[in-house]
Coordinates of C-alpha atoms and ligand atoms in Angstrom, one line a residue:
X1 CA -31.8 242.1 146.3
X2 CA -29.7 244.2 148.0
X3 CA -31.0 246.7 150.9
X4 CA -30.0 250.0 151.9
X5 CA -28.7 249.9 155.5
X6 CA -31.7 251.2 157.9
X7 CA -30.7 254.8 159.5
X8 CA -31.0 254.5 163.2
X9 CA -34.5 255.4 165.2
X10 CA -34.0 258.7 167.1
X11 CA -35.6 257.1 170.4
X12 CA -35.9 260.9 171.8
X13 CA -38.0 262.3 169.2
X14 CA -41.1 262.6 170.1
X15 CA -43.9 261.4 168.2
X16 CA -47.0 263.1 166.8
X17 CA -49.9 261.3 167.1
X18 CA -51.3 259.6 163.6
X19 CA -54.5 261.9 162.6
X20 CA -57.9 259.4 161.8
X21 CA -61.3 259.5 162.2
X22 CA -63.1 258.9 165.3
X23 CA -66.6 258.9 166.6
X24 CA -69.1 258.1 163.7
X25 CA -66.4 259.0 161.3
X26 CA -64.5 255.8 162.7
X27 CA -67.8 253.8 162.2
X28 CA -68.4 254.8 158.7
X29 CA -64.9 254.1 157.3
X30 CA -64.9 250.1 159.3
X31 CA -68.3 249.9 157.4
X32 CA -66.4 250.6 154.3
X33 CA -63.6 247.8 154.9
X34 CA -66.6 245.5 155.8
X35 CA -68.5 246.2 152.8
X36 CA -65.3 245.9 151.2
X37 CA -65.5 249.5 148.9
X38 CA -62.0 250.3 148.1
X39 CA -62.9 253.9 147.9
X40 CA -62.3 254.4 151.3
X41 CA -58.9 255.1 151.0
X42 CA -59.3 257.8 148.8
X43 CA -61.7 259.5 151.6
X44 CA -59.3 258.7 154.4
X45 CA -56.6 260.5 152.3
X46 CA -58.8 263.7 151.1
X47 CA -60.2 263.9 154.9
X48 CA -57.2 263.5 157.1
X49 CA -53.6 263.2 155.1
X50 CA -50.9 260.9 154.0
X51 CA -50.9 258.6 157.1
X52 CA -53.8 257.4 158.9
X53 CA -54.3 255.4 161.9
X54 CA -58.3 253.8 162.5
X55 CA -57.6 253.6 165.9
X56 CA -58.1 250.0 166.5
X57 CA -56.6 247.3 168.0
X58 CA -54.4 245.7 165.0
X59 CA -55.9 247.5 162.5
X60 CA -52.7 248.4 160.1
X61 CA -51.8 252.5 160.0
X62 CA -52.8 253.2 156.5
X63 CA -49.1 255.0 154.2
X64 CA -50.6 256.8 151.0
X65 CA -47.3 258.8 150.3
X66 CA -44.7 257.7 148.3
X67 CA -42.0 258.5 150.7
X68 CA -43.3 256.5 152.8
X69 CA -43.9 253.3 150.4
X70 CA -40.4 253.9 149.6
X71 CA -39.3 254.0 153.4
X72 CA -41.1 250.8 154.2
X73 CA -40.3 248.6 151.1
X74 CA -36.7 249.6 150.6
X75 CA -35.1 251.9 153.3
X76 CA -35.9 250.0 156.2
X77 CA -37.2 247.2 154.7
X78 CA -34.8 245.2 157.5
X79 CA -37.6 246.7 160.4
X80 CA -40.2 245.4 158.8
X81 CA -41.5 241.6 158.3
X82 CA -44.4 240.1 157.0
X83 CA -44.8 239.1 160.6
X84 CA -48.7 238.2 161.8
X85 CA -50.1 240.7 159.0
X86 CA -51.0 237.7 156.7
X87 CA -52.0 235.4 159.2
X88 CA -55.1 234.3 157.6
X89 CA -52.9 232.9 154.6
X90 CA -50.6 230.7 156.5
X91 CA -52.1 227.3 156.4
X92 CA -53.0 228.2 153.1
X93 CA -49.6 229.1 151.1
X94 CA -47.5 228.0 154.3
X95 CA -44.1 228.9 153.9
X96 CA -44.1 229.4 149.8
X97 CA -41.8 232.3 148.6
X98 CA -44.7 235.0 149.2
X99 CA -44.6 234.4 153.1
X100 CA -40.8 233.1 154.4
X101 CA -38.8 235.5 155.8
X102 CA -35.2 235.3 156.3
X103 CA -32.8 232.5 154.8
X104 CA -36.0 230.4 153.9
X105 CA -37.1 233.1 151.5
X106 CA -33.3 234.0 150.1
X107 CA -33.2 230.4 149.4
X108 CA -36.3 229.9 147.4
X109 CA -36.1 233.7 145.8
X110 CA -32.9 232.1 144.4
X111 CA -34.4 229.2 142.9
X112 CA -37.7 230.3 141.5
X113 CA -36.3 233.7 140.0
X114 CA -34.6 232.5 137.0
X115 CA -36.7 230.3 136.5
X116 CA -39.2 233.2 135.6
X117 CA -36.7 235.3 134.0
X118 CA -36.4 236.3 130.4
X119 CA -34.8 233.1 128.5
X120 CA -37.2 230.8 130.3
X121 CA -40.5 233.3 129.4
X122 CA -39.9 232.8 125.8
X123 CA -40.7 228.7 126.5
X124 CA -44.2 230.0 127.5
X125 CA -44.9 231.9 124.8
X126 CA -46.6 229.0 122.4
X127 CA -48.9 227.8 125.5
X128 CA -50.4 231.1 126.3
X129 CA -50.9 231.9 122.5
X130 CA -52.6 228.7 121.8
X131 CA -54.9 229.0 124.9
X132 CA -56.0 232.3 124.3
X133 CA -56.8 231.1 120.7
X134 CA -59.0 228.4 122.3
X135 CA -60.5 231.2 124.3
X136 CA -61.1 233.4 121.5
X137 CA -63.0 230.5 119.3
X138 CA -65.6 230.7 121.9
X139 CA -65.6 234.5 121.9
X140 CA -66.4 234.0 118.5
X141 CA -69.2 231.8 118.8
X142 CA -70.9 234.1 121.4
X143 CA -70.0 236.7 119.0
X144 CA -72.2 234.7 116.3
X145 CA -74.9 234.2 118.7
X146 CA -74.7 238.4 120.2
X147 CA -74.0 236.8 123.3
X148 CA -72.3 239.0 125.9
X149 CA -69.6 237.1 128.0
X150 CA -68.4 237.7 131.6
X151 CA -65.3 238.4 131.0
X152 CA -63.8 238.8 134.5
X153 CA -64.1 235.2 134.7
X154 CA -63.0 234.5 131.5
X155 CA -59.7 236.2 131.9
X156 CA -59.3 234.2 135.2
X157 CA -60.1 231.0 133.8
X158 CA -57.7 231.8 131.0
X159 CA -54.6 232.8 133.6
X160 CA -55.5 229.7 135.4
X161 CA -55.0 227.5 132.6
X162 CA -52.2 229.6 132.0
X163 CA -50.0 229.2 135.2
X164 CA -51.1 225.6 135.4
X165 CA -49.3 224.9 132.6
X166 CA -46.3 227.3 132.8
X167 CA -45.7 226.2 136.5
X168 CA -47.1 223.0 137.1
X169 CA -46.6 221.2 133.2
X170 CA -50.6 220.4 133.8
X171 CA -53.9 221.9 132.4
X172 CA -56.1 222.7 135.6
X173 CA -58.9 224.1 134.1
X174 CA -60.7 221.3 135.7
X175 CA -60.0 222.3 138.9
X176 CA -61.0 226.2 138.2
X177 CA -64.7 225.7 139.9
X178 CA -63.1 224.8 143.2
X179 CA -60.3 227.1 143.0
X180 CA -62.8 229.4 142.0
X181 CA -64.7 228.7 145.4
X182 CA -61.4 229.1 147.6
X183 CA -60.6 232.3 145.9
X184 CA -64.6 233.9 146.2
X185 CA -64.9 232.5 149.9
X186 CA -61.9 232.5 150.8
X187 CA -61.2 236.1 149.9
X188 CA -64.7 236.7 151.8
X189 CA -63.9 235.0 155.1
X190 CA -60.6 236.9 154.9
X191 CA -61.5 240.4 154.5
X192 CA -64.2 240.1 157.2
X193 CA -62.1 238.8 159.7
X194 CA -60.1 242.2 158.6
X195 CA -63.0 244.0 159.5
X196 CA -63.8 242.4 162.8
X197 CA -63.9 243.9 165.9
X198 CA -62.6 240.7 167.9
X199 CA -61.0 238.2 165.7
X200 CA -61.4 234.3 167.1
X201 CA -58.0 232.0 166.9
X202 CA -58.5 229.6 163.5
X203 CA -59.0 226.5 165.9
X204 CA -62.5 227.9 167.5
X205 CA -64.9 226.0 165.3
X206 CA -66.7 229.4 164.2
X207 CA -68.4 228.9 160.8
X208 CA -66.1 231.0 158.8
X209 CA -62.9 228.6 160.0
X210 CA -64.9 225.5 159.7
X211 CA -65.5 227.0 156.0
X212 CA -61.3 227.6 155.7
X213 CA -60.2 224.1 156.8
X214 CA -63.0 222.7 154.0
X215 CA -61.2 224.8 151.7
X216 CA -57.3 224.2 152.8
X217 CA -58.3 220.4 152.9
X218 CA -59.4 220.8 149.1
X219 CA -56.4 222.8 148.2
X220 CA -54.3 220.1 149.7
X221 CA -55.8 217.3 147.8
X222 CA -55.4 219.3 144.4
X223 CA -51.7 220.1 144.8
X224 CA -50.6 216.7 146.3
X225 CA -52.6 215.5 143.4
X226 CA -50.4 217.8 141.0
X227 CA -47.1 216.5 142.3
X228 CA -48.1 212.8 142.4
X229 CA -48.9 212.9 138.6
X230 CA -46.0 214.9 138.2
X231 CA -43.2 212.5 139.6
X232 CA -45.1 209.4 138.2
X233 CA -44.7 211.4 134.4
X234 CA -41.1 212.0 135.5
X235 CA -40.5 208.4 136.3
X236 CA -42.1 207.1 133.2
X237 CA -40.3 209.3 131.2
X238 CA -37.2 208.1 129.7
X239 CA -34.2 208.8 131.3
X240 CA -32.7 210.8 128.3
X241 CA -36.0 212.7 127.6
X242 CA -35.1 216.5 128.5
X243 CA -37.8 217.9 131.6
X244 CA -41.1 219.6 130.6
X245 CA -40.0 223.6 130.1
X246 CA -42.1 224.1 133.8
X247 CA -41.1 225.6 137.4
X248 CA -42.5 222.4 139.4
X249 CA -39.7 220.1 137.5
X250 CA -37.7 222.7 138.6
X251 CA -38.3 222.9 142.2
X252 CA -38.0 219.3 142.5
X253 CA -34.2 219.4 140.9
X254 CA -33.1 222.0 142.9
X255 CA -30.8 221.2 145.4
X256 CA -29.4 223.7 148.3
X257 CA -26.0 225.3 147.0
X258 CA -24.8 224.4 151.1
X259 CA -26.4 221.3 151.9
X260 CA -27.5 219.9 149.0
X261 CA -30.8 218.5 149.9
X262 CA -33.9 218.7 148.0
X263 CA -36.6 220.5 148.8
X264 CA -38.9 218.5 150.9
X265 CA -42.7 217.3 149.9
X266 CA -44.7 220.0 152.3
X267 CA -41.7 222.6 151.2
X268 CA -43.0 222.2 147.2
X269 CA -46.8 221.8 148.2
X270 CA -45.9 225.6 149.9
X271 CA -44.3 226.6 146.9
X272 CA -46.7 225.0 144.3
X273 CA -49.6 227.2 146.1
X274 CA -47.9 229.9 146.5
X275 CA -47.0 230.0 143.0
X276 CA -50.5 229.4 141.6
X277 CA -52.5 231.6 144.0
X278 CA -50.1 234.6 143.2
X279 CA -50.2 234.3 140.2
X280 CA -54.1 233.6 138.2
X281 CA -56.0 235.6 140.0
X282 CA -53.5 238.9 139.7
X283 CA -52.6 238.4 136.1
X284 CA -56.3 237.7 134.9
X285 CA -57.9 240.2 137.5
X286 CA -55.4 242.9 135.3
X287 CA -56.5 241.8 131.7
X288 CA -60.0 241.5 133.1
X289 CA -59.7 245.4 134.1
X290 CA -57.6 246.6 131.4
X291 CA -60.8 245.2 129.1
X292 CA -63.1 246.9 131.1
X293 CA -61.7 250.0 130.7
X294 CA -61.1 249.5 126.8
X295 CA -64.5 248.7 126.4
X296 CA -65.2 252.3 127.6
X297 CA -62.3 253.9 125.1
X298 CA -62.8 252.4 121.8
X299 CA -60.2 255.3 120.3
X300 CA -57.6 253.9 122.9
X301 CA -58.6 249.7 122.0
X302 CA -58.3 250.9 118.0
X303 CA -54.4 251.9 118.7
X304 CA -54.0 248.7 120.8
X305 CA -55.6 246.7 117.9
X306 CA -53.6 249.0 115.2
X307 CA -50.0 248.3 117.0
X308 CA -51.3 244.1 117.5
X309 CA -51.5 244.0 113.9
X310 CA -48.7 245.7 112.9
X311 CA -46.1 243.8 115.7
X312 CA -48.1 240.4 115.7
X313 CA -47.5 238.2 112.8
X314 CA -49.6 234.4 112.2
X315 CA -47.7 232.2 114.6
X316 CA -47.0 232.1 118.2
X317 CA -45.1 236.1 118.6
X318 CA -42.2 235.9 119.9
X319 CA -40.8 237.3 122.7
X320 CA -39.1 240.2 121.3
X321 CA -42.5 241.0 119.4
X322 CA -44.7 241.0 122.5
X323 CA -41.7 243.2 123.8
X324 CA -42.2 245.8 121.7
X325 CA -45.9 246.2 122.0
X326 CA -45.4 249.4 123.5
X327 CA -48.8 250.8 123.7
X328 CA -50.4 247.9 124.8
X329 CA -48.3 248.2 128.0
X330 CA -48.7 251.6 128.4
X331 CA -52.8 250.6 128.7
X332 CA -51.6 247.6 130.8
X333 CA -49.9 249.6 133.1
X334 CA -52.4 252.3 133.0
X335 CA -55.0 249.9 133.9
X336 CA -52.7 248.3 137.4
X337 CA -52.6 252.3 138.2
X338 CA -56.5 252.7 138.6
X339 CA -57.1 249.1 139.6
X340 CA -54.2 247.7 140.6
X341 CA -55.2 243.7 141.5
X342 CA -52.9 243.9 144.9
X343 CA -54.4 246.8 146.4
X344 CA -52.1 247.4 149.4
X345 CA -48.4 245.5 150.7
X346 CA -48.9 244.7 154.3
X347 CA -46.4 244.9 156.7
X348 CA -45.4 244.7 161.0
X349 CA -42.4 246.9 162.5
X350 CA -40.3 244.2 164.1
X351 CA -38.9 247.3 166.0
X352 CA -40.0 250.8 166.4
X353 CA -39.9 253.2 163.2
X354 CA -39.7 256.9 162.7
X355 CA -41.7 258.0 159.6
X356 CA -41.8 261.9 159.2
X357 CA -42.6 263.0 163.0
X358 CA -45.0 259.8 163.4
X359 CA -43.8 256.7 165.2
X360 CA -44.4 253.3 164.6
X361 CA -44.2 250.9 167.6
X362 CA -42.7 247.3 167.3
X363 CA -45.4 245.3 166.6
X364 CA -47.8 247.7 164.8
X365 CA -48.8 246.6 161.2
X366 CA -48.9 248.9 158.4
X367 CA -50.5 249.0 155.1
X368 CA -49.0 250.7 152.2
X369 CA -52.1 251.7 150.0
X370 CA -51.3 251.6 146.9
X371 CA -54.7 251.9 145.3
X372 CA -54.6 255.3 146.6
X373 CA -50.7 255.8 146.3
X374 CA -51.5 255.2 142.6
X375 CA -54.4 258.3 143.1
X376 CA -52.2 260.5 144.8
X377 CA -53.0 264.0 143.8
X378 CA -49.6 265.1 143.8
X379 CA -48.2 262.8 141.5
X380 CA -50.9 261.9 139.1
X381 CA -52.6 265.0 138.0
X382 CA -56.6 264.1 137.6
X383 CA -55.9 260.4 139.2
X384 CA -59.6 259.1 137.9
X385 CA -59.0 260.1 134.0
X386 CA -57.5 256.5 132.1
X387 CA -55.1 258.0 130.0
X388 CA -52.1 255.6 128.9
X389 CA -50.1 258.5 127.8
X390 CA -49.3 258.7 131.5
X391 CA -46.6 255.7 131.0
X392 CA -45.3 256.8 127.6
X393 CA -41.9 257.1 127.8
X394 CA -39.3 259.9 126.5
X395 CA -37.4 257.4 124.8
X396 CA -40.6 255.7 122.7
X397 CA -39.4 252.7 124.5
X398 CA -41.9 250.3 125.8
X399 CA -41.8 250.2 130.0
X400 CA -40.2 246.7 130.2
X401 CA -40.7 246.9 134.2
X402 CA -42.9 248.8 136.5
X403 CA -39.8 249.6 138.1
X404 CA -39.3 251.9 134.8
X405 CA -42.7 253.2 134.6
X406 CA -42.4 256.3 136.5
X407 CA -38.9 257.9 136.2
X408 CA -40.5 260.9 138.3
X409 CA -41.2 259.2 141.3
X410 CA -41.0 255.4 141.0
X411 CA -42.4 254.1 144.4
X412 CA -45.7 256.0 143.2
X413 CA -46.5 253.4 141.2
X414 CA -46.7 249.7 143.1
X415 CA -48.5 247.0 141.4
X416 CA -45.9 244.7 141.8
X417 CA -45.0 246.5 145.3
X418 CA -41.1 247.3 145.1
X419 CA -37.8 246.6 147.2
X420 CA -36.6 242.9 147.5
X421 CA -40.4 241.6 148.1
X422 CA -41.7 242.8 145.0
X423 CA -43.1 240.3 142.8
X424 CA -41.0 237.9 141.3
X425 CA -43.5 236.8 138.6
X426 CA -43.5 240.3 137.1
X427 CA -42.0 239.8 133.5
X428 CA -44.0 236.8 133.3
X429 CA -47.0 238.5 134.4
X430 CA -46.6 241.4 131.8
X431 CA -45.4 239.0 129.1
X432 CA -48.7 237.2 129.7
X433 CA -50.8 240.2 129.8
X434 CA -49.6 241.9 126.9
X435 CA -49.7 238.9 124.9
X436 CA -53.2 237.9 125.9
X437 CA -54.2 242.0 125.9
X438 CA -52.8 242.5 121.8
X439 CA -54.7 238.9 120.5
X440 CA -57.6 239.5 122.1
X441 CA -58.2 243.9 120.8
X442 CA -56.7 242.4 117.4
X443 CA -59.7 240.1 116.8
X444 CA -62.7 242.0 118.9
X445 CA -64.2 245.5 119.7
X446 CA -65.4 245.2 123.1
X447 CA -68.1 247.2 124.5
X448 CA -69.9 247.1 127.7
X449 CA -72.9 245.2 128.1
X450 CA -75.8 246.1 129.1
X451 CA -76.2 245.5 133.3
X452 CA -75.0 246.9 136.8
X453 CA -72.7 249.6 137.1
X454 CA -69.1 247.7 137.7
X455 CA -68.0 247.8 140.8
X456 CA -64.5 247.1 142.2
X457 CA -64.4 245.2 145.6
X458 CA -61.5 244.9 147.5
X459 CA -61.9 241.0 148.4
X460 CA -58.4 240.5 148.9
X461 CA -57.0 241.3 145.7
X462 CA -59.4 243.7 143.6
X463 CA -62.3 242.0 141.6
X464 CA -65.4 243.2 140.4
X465 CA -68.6 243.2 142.3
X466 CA -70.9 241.7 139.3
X467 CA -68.8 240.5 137.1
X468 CA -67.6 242.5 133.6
X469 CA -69.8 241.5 130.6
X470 CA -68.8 242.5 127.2
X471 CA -70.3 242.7 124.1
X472 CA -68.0 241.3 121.1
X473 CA -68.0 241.9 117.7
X474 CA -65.0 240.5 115.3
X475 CA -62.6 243.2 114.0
Ligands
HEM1 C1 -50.5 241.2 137.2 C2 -50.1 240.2 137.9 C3 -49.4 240.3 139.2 C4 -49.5 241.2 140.1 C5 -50.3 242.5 140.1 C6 -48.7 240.8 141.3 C7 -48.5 241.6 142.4 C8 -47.6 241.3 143.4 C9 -47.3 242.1 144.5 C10 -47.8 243.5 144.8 C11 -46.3 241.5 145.3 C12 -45.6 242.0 146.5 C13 -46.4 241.7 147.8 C14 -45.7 242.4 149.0 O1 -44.8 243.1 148.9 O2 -46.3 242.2 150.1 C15 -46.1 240.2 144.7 C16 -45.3 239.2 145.2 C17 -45.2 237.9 144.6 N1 -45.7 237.5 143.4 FE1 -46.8 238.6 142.2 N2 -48.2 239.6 141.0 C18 -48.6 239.2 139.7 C19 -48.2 238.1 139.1 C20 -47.4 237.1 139.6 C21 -47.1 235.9 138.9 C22 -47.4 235.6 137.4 C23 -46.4 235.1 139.8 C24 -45.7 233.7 139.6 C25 -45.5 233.1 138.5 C26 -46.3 235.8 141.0 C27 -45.7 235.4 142.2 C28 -45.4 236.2 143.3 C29 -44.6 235.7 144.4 C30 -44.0 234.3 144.6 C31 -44.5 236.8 145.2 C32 -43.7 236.9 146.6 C33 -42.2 237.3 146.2 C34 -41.3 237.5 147.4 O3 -41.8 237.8 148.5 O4 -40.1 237.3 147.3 N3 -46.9 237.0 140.9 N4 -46.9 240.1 143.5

């Protein structure tokens, strides 16, 4: 978690202005955000360069280059905070691990990480094997019946149950319709107050707020629900019984290494949503894409299915088997490149900041893009083409990390963004996805169903306008 130190700004250099579009130009690409097409990056890059400025009050100064990933997330990570950038997700995740800043976040980084480090993941294993099994006996009935299934939200629902259980010690899946309704609307309301021209303070009774504290109130009732049923288990529980293998238990028995208090009831309620939204949504939003795109390159979902049977045996895999599913990685991986579910890290200069001869005044948020950071001409020849051989490595080693994905130019590739923000939950999120990825190509061919052309949305994390139905036929 270390940082580099950040080189000083050179106040006397002056600055060039950011290039953009203006005029009708300007109006076009705010009708793109509003209509949420993420393919408006990849025009703002072709039409004006690396690092582009909209011109409007707030709007974040759009990085597409590497360099300047790097220079944000790591190099002077220290002049750059979260800040006001996420505003529309404080009452929401509060202060949970994705939004603290400072101590706050070095204290909870230290407690959640090893809790979703390798000797804990292997604990997950059996519940994600057996719930993808349930899953796949109703794949098997639509199967039966040629029934094509949406599989976006199948792979959601299936994450969801997922996570529940891995963090929380519960099955949710009860509570998917609702969470389903925050994460729609929710994701909705948020990008178009992105998009607005005058954004009104969350206390003005507008209908989009009014719709937010609806949803927040539900979110609350749901959690504080979780954690009730969770301490009266715990206190039920025999004294000698050993704790559930899940992250809330250890949340609650964490104690601060200086003032060893617990952490208090709001504190976990942050963490507990935090924790959940981060993590369903992303995971199952990858799997839902990296079906997608398998459905459209049987030759590639053959070699998955080949290397599943060959690494996979009858019982729950273990954790160095799902390791080793090298291929099935490389598609993964391949698959966050074109659609990564995180599109772009968001960020605010707490103080002024010199990238290449551009400056960045204190206070000016920034968006490193890394949908189009992962199209970037220069470092990935033909950017639209799926090809997984693009993460094979010299070795034959299977990337365990994204961090050693792209030995040419790492911060080119940032599903998981990079620097000490990036995404605690990745080895858990890859363990999941690879596991879920192998069973699933082992047992089905998936092909696309007939319907709408699919098309991605960028409603806060990336999803698919209509859906992804599959067709399914047993290997
Ligand atoms: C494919 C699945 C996932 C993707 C693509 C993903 C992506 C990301 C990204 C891009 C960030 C950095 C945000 C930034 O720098 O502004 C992040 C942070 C985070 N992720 Fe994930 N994530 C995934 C799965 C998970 C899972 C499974 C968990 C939890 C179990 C999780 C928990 C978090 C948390 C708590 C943070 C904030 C970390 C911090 O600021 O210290 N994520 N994630």
């Amino acid at each position: 978690m270390s940082q580099d130190t950040a080189p000083p700004v050179p106040r006397e250099r002056p600055s060039v202005p950011i290039p953009g579009p203006r005029g009708r130009a300007r109006l076009a690409a705010v009708a793109a955000f509003r209509s949420f097409d993420p393919g408006v990056y990849t025009r703002l890059h072709r039409a004006h360069g690396d690092i582009v400025s909209l011109g409007l009050p707030r709007a974040p100064v759009l990085l597409f280059h590497p360099d300047q990933a790097r220079q944000v997330l790591r190099i002077e990570a220290a002049r750059f905070s979260k800040g006001q950038t996420l505003a529309p997700f404080r009452r929401l995740l509060g202060n949970g691990l994705l939004l603290a800043e400072g101590d706050s976040w070095f204290r909870q980084r230290r407690t959640v990480a090893p809790e979703l480090a390798a000797p804990r993941l292997e604990t997950f294993l059996p519940r994600i094997a057996r719930n993808t099994d349930d899953l796949l006996e109703h794949w098997h009935a639509s199967a039966r019946n040629q029934q094509a299934r949406e599989v976006a939200e199948d792979m959601i629902g299936l994450a969801f149950r997922n996570s529940g259980e891995i963090l929380l010690g519960e099955d949710l899946s009860g509570e998917l319709a609702k969470v389903g309704e925050l994460t729609t609307q929710g994701a909705r309301i948020t990008m178009r107050r992105f998009g607005a021209l005058f954004k009104f303070p969350s206390w003005v009774p507008t209908p989009d707020n009014l719709r937010r504290r609806r949803l927040d109130a539900m979110v609350d009732a749901m959690v504080y629900g979780v954690l009730d049923r969770h301490q009266q288990r715990q206190a039920a529980r025999a004294d000698t019984e050993p704790d559930p293998p899940c992250l809330l238990a250890r949340l609650l028995a964490a104690r601060d290494p200086e003032t060893g208090a617990a952490m208090d009831r709001k504190q976990v309620r942050d963490e507990i949503v935090t924790l959940l939204m981060a993590s369903f949504d992303t995971t199952g939003m990858a799997l839902a894409w990296s079906l997608h795109l398998l459905s459209r390159h049987p030759e590639v979902a053959d070699r998955v299915a080949a290397e599943a049977q060959r690494v996979l045996g009858t019982d729950a895999p273990s954790l160095e088997a799902i390791e080793s599913l090298t291929y099935t990685r490389q598609v993964l991986h391949e698959a966050m490149r074109l659609y990564p579910p995180i599109l772009g890290l968001l960020r605010m200069a707490t103080e002024p900041v010199q990238l290449g001869p551009h400056r960045i005044a204190e206070g000016e948020n920034v968006l490193v893009a890394s949908y189009q950071v992962h199209r970037h001409p220069a470092f990935w020849p033909d950017p639209e083409r799926f090809d997984p051989e693009r993460f094979a490595s010299a070795s034959g080693k299977p990337p365990a990390t994204a961090r050693t994905t792209n030995k040419r130019e790492p911060y080119a590739y940032l599903p998981f963004g990079r620097g000490n923000r990036a995404c605690v939950g990745e080895k858990l999120a890859l363990l999941e996805a690879a596991a879920v990825l192998a069973k699933i190509t082992r047992a089905f061919h998936v092909r696309p169903a007939p319907g709408p052309a699919i098309v991605p949305r960028h409603l806060v994390i990336l999803r698919p306008e209509n859906g992804i139905p599959l067709q399914l036929s047993p290997r």
